[in-house]
CSV table of C-alpha atoms in Angstrom, one decimal:
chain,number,residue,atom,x,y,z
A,1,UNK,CA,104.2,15.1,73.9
A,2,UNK,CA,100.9,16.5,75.7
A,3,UNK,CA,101.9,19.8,75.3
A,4,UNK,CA,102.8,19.6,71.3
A,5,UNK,CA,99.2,17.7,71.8
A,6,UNK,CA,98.0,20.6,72.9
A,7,UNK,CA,99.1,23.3,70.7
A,8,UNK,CA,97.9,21.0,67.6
A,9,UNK,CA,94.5,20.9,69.3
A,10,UNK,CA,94.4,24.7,69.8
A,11,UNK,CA,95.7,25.4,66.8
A,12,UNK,CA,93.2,23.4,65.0
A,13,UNK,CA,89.9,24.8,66.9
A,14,UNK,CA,91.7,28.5,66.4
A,15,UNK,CA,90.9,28.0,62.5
A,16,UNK,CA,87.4,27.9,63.3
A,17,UNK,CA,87.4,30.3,66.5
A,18,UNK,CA,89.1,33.3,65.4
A,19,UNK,CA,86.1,34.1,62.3
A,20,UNK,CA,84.0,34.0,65.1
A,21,UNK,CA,86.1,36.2,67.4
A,22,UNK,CA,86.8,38.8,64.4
A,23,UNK,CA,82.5,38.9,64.2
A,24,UNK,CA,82.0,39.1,67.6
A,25,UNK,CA,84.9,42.2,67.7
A,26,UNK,CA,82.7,43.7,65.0
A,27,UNK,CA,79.3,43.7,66.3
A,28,UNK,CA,80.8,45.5,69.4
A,29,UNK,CA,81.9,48.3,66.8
A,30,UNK,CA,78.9,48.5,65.2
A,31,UNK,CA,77.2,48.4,68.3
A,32,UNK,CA,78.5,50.8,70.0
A,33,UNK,CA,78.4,52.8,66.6
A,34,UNK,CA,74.5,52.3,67.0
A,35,UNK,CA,74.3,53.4,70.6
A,36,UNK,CA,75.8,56.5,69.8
A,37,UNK,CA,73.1,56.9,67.2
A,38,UNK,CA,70.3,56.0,69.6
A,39,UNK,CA,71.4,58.3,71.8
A,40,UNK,CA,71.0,61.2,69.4
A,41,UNK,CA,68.0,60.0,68.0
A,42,UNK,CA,66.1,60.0,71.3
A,43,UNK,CA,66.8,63.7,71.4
A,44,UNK,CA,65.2,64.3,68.3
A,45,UNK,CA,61.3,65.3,68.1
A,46,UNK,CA,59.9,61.9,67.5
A,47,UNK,CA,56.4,63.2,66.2
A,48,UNK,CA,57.7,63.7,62.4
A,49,UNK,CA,57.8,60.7,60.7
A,50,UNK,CA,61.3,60.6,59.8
A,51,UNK,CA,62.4,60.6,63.6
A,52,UNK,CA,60.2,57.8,64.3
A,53,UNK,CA,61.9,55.9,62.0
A,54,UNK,CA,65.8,56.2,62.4
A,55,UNK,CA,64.9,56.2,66.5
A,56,UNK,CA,62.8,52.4,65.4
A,57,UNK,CA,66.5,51.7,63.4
A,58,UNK,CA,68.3,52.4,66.3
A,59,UNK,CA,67.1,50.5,68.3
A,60,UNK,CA,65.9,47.5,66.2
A,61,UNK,CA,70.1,47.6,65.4
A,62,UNK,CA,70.8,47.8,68.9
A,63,UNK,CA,68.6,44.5,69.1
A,64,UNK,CA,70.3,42.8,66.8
A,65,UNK,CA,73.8,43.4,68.2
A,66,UNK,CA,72.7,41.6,71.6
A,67,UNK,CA,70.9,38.7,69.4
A,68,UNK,CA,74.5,38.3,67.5
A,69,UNK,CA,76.2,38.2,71.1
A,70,UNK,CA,74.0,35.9,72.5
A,71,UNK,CA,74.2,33.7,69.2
A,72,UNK,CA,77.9,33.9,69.4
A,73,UNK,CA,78.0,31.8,72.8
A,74,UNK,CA,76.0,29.0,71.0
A,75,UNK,CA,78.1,29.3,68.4
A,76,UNK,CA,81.3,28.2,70.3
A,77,UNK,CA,80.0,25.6,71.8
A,78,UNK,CA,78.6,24.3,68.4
A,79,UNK,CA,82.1,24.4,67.3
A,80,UNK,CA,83.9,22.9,69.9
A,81,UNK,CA,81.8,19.7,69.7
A,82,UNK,CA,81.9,19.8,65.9
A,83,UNK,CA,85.9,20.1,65.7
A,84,UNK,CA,85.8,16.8,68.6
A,85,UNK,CA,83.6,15.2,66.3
A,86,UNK,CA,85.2,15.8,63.5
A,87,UNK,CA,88.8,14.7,64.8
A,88,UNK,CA,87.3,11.8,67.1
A,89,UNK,CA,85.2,10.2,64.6
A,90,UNK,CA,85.4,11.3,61.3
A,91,UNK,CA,88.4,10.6,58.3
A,92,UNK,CA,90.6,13.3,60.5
A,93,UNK,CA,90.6,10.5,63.1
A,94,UNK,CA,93.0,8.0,61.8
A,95,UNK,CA,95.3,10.9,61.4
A,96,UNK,CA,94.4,11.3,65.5
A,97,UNK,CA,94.6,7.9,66.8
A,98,UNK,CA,97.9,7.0,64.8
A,99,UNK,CA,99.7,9.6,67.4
A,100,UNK,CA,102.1,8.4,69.9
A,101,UNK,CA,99.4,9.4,72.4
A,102,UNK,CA,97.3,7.8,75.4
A,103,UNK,CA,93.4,8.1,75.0
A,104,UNK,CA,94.1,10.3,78.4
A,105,UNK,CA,96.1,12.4,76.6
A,106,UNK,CA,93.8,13.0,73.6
A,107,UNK,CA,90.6,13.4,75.6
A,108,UNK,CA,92.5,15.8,78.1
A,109,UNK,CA,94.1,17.8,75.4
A,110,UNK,CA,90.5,18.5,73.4
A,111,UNK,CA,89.0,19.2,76.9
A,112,UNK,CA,92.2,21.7,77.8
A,113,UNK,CA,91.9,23.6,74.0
A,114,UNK,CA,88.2,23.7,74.4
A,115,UNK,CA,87.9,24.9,77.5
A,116,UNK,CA,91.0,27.9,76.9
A,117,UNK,CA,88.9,29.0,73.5
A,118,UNK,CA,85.7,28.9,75.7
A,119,UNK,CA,87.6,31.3,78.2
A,120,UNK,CA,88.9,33.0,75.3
A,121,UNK,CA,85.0,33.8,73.6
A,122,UNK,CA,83.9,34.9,77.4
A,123,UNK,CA,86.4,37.1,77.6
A,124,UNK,CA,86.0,38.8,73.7
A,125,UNK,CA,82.2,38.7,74.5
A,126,UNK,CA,82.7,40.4,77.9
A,127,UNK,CA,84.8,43.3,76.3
A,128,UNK,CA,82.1,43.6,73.7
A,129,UNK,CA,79.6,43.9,76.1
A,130,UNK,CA,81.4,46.7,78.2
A,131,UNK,CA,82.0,48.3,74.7
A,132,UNK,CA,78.4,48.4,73.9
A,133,UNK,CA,77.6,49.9,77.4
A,134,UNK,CA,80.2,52.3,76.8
A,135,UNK,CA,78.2,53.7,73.6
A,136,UNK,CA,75.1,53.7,76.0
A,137,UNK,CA,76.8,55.5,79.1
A,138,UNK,CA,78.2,57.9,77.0
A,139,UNK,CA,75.0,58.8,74.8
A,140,UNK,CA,72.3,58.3,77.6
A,141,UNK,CA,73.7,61.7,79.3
A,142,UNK,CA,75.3,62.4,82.7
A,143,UNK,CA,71.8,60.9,84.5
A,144,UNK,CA,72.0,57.8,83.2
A,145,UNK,CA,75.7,57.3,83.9
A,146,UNK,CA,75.1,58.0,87.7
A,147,UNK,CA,72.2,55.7,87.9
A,148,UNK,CA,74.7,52.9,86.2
A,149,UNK,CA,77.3,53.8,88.7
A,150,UNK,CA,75.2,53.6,91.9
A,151,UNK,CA,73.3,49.9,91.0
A,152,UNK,CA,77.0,49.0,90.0
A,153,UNK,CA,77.9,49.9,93.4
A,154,UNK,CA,75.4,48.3,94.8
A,155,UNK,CA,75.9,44.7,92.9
A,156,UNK,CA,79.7,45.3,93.9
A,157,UNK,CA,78.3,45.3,97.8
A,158,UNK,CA,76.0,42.5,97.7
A,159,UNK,CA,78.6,40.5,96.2
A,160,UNK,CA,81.3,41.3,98.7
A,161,UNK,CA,79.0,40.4,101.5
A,162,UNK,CA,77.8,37.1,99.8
A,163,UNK,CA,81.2,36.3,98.2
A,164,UNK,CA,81.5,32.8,100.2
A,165,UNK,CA,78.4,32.2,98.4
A,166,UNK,CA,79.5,33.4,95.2
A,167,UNK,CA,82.4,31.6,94.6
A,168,UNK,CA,80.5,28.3,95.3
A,169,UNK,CA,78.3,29.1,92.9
A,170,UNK,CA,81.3,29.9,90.7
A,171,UNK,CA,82.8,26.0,91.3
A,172,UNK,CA,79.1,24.9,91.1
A,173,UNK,CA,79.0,26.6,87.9
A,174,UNK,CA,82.5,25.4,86.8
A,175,UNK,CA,81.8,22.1,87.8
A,176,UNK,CA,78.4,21.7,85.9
A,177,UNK,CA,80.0,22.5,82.8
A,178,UNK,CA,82.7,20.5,82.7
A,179,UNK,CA,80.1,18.1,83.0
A,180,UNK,CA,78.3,19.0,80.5
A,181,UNK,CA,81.5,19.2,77.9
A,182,UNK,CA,82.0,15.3,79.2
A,183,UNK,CA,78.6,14.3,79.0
A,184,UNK,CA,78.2,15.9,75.0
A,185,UNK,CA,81.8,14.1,74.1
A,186,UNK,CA,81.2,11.0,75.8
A,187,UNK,CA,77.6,10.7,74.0
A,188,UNK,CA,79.5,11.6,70.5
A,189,UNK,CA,82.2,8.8,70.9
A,190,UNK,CA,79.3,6.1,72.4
A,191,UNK,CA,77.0,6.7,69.3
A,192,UNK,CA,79.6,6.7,66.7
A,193,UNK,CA,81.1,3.7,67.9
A,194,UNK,CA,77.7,1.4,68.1
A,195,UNK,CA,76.8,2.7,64.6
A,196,UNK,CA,78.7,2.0,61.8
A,197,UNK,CA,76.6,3.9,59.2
A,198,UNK,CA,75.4,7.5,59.6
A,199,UNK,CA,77.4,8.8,62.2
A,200,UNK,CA,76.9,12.6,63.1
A,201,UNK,CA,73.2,11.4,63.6
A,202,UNK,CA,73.9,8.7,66.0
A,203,UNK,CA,76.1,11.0,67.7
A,204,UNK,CA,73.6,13.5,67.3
A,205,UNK,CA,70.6,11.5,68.9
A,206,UNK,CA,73.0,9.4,71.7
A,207,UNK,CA,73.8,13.4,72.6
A,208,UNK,CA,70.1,13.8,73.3
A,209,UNK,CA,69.5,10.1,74.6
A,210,UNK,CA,72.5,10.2,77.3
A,211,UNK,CA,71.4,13.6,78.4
A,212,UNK,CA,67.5,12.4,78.7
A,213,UNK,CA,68.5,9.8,80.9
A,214,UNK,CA,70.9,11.7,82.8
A,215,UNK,CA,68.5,14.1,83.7
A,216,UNK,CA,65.5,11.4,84.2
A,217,UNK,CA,67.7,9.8,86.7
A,218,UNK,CA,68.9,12.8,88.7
A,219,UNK,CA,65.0,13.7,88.8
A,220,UNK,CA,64.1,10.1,90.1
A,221,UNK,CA,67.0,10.9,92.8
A,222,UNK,CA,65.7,13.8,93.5
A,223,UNK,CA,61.9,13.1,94.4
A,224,UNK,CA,63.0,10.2,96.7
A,225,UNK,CA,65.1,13.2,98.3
A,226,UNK,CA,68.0,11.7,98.3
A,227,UNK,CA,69.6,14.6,97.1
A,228,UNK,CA,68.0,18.4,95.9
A,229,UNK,CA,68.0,19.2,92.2
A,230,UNK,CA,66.2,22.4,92.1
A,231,UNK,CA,66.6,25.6,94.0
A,232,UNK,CA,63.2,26.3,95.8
A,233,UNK,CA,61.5,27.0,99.0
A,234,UNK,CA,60.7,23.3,99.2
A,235,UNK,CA,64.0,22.1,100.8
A,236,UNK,CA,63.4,25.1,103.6
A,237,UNK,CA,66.3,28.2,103.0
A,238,UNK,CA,66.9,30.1,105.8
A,239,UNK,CA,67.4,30.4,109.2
A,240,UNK,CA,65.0,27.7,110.1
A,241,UNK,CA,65.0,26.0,107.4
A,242,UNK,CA,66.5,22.1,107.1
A,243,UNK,CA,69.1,23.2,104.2
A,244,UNK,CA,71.0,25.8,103.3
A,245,UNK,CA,71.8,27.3,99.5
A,246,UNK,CA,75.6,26.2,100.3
A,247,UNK,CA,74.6,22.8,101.2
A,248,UNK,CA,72.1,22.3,98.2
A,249,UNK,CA,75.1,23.8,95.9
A,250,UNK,CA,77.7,21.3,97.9
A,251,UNK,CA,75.8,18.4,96.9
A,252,UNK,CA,75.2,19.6,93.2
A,253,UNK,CA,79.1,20.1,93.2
A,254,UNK,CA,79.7,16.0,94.5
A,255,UNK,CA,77.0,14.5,92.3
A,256,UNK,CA,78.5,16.4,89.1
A,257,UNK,CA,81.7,15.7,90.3
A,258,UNK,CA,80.9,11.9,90.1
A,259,UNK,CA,79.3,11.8,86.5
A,260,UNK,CA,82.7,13.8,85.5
A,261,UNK,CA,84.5,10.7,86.2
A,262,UNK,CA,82.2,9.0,85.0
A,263,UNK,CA,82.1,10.2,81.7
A,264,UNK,CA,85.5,10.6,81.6
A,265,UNK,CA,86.1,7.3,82.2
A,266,UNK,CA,83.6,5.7,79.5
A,267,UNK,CA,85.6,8.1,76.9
A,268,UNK,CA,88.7,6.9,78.1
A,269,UNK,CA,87.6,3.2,77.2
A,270,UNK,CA,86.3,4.2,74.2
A,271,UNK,CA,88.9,6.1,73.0
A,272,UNK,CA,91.3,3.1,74.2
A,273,UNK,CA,90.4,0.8,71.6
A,274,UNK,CA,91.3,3.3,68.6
A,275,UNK,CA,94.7,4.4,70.0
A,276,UNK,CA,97.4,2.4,68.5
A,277,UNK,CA,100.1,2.3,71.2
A,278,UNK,CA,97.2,1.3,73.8
């Protein structure tokens, strides 16, 4: 049943995603479109008037393309928490609840669609990234390809030779945001379920309460130095120093581990009291 759960879930946030994947697809055409553009406009002389202002065009268009990229990650996660809002706590919810489901089930399911579409939007945004760069590499002349080739090498190194490093800052990163989806879900089911009338703006404000107090407490935490919360010379890098990057990053790792289950949990026991075979 928790994989037919599933595919409904998936499904359902797919109505909303795939708009959003078409646009993003789009702006990588048109981007690279406008690369290749600014790449012939920077041969042009650019002391006549009308150079000036298709080379301005080019690259004001080229601006916009990244803009509409780096809108399109907020996007997603707007629409992620809007579809669990939306299924959770609006009309659409008795429709929810009235499935032969555990809470465990429903709250895992949401959290498993989200995070594929999530992985699904990197992975669109990534390949419309390399598209864009494509239209640059290929414009900029041979020059600028070799100078994009040898800092790529050189990123490629580092990497290999920190990748212990790099994969903990991979789970730290992992790790820290499925917090974050947990935190933002548990806040929306909390504040819709204390306030009867005017619910998207108790969910809304218990989004920004629970992640005030989260983050007051972890600071509170951190000044008594029970634990690091910030990256910084203060807590001694290095070879001499009292704690490593991997220790600071272990610890970051446990603490968000905790307030997973945490917030997990507090959805769970929420979620409990709507689901009819529970």
């Amino acid at each position: 049943m928790f994989l037919k759960l599933f595919k409904y879930d998936f499904k359902g946030l797919g109505r909303w995603m795939w708009p959003v994947m078409i646009g993003i697809g789009g702006a990588a055409v048109l981007g690279f479109l406008n690369t290749l553009f600014l790449g012939g406009t920077s041969r042009l002389d650019t002391s006549s008037a009308g150079a000036s202002v298709m080379l301005m065009s080019a690259v004001g268009g080229t601006a916009l393309v990244a803009m509409a990229l780096a809108a399109a990650v907020t996007v997603i996660f707007v629409l992620i928490f809007v579809k669990f809002y939306k299924s959770m706590v609006t009309d659409e919810a008795y429709l929810t609840f009235t499935l032969p489901v555990t809470a465990g089930q429903l709250i895992g399911s949401k959290f498993l669609a989200a995070a594929v579409w999530t992985l699904i939007g990197g992975v669109v945004i990534a390949c419309a990234s390399c598209v864009i760069a494509a239209g640059l590499l290929i414009s900029g002349g041979p020059e600028l390809r070799e100078d994009f080739f040898w800092i790529l090498g050189d990123v490629a190194d580092t990497l290999l030779e920190n990748l212990g490093t790099v994969l903990l800052f991979f789970l730290f990163s992992l790790i820290r945001s499925i917090r974050g989806y947990f935190q933002i879900t548990c806040a929306i089911l909390f504040g819709a379920s204390v306030v009867r009338k005017y619910k998207a703006l108790a969910a809304v404000g218990m989004v920004l309460a629970v992640n005030f107090a989260v983050n007051l407490i972890l600071s509170v935490f951190g000044a008594a130095g029970l634990f690091p919360l910030v990256f910084g010379m203060d807590y001694g890098f290095g070879a001499g120093g009292s704690l490593s990057l991997e220790s600071v990053l272990w610890i970051q790792i446990a603490v968000d581990a905790v307030l997973v289950a945490v917030f997990w949990w507090w959805s769970w026991h929420i979620a409990k009291k709507s689901v009819n075979i529970e």
